[in-house]
XYZ file of C-alpha atoms in Angstrom:
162
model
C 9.748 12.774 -15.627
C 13.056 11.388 -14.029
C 13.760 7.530 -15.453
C 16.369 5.683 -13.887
C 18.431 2.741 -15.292
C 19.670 0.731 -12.546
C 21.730 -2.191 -13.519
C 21.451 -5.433 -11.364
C 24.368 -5.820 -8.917
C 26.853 -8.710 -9.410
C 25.450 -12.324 -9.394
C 26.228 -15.618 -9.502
C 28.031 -17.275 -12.640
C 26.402 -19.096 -14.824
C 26.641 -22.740 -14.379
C 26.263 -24.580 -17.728
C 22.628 -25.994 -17.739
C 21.345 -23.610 -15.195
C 18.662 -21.316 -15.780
C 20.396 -17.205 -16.207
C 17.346 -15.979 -15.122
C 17.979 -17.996 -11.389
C 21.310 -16.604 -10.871
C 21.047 -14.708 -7.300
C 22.927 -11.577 -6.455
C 26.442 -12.094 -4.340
C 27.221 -10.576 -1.332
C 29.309 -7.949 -3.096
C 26.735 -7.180 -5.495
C 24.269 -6.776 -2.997
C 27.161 -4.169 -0.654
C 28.102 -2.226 -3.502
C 24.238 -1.969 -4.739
C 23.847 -0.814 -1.321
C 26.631 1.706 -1.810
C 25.300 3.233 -4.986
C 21.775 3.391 -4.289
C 22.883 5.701 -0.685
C 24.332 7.817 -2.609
C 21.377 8.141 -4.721
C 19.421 8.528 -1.570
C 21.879 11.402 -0.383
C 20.809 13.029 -4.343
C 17.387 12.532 -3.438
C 16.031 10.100 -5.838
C 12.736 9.002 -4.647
C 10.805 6.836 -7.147
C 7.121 7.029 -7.651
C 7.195 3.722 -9.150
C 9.956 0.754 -9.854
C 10.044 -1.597 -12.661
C 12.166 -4.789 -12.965
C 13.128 -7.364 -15.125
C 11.835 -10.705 -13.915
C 14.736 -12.048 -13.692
C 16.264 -13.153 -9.959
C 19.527 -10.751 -10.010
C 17.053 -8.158 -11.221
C 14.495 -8.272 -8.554
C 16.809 -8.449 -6.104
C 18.416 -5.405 -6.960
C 14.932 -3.814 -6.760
C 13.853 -5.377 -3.115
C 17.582 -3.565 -2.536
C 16.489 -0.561 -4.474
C 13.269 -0.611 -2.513
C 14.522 -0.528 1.143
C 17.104 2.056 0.346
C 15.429 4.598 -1.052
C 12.179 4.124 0.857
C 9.486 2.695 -1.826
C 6.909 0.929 0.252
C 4.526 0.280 -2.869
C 4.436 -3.055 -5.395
C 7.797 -3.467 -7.303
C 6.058 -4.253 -10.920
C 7.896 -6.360 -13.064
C 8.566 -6.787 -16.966
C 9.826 -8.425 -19.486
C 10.439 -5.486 -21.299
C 13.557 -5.358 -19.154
C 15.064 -8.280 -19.885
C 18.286 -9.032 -21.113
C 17.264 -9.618 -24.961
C 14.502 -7.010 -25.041
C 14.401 -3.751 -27.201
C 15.232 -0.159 -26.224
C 11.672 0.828 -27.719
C 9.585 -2.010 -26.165
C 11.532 -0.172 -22.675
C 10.736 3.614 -23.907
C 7.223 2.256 -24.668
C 7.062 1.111 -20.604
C 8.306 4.753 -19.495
C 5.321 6.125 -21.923
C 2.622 3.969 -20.619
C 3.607 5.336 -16.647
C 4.352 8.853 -18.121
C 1.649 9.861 -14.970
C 4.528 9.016 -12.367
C 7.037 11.913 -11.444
C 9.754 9.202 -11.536
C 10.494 5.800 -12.458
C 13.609 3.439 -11.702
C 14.066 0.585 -14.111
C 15.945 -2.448 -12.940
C 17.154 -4.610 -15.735
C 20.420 -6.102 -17.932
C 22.859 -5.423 -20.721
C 23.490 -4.942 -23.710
C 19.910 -3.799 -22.978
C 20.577 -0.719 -20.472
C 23.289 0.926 -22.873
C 21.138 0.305 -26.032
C 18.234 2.037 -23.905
C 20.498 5.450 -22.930
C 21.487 5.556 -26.575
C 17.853 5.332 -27.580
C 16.512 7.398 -24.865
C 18.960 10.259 -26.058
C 18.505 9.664 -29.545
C 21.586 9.734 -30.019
C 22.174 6.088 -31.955
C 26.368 6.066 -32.003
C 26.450 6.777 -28.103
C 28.298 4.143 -26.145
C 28.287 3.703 -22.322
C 29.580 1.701 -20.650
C 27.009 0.319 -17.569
C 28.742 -1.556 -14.809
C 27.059 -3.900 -12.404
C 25.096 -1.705 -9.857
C 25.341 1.746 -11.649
C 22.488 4.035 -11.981
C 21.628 6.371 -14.960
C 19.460 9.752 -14.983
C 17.854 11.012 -18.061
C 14.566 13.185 -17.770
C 12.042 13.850 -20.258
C 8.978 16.851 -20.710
C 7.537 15.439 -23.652
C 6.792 11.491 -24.496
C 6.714 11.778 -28.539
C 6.515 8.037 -30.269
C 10.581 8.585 -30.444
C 12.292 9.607 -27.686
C 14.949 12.488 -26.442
C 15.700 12.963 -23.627
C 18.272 15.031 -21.139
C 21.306 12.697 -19.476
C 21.900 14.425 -15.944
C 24.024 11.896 -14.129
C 25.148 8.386 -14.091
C 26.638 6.798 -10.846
C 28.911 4.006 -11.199
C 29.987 1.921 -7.997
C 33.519 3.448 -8.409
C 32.422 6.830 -7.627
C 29.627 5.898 -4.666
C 32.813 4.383 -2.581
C 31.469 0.450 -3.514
C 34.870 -0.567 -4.457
């Protein structure tokens, strides 16, 4: 199976009182999402399903992540992938659609570079996951603790979004 992390593009700041989970993409976020997820295109990701966080940002990004990449069926959401949730509640949502041949999750840090570090059991691994970048790992086998295979990761620098 090929999982993809895509991180939410740039949003709105937080304005004290309001709700984080409201905060709408930008216009920038939503160009250099744009950006990155071409490229993917151009790499031929095609995914058999997509997962977001519930969150506004987040389900934008998938809509975004949608059109681009040509998904026509139900964008599923989670709160597995929200900000505060945990890198084995997320490997626990890849093993429940372990039937698809790919899956892009849409979601948040710290949560997305917890999740690679998990995914590639490799606990001390830091990376770093900019606004609108997408991650690769692939997987054979869905054990109770994961390991996986990194193959990519596309920040916004290198699809041409700055």
């Amino acid at each position: 199976m090929e999982v993809y992390l895509l991180r939410h593009g740039i949003a709105e700041e937080g304005l004290s009182g309001g709700s984080d989970s409201m905060r709408a993409l930008v216009p920038e976020g939503r160009r250099k999402l744009r950006d990155v997820l071409k490229v993917a295109k151009a790499a031929r990701v095609k995914p058999g399903l997509i997962v977001s966080s519930p969150y506004r940002r987040a389900r934008q990004s998938a809509e975004i992540a949608a059109d681009v990449l040509g998904y026509t069926k139900q964008i599923i959401e989670s709160e597995t992938l929200l900000p505060s949730g945990s890198p084995a509640a997320v490997w626990d949502e890849i093993r429940a659609h372990r039937d698809e041949e790919s899956i892009l999750l849409v979601g948040h840090e710290p949560l997305f570079s917890q999740t690679t570090a998990h995914l590639l059991a490799s606990p001390a691994m830091q990376v770093e996951f900019k606004k609108g970048a997408l991650l690769r790992i692939d997987f054979d086998q869905f054990p109770p603790s994961p390991r996986g295979w990194l193959r990519w990761m596309l920040p916004p620098r290198l699809a041409g979004a700055d």
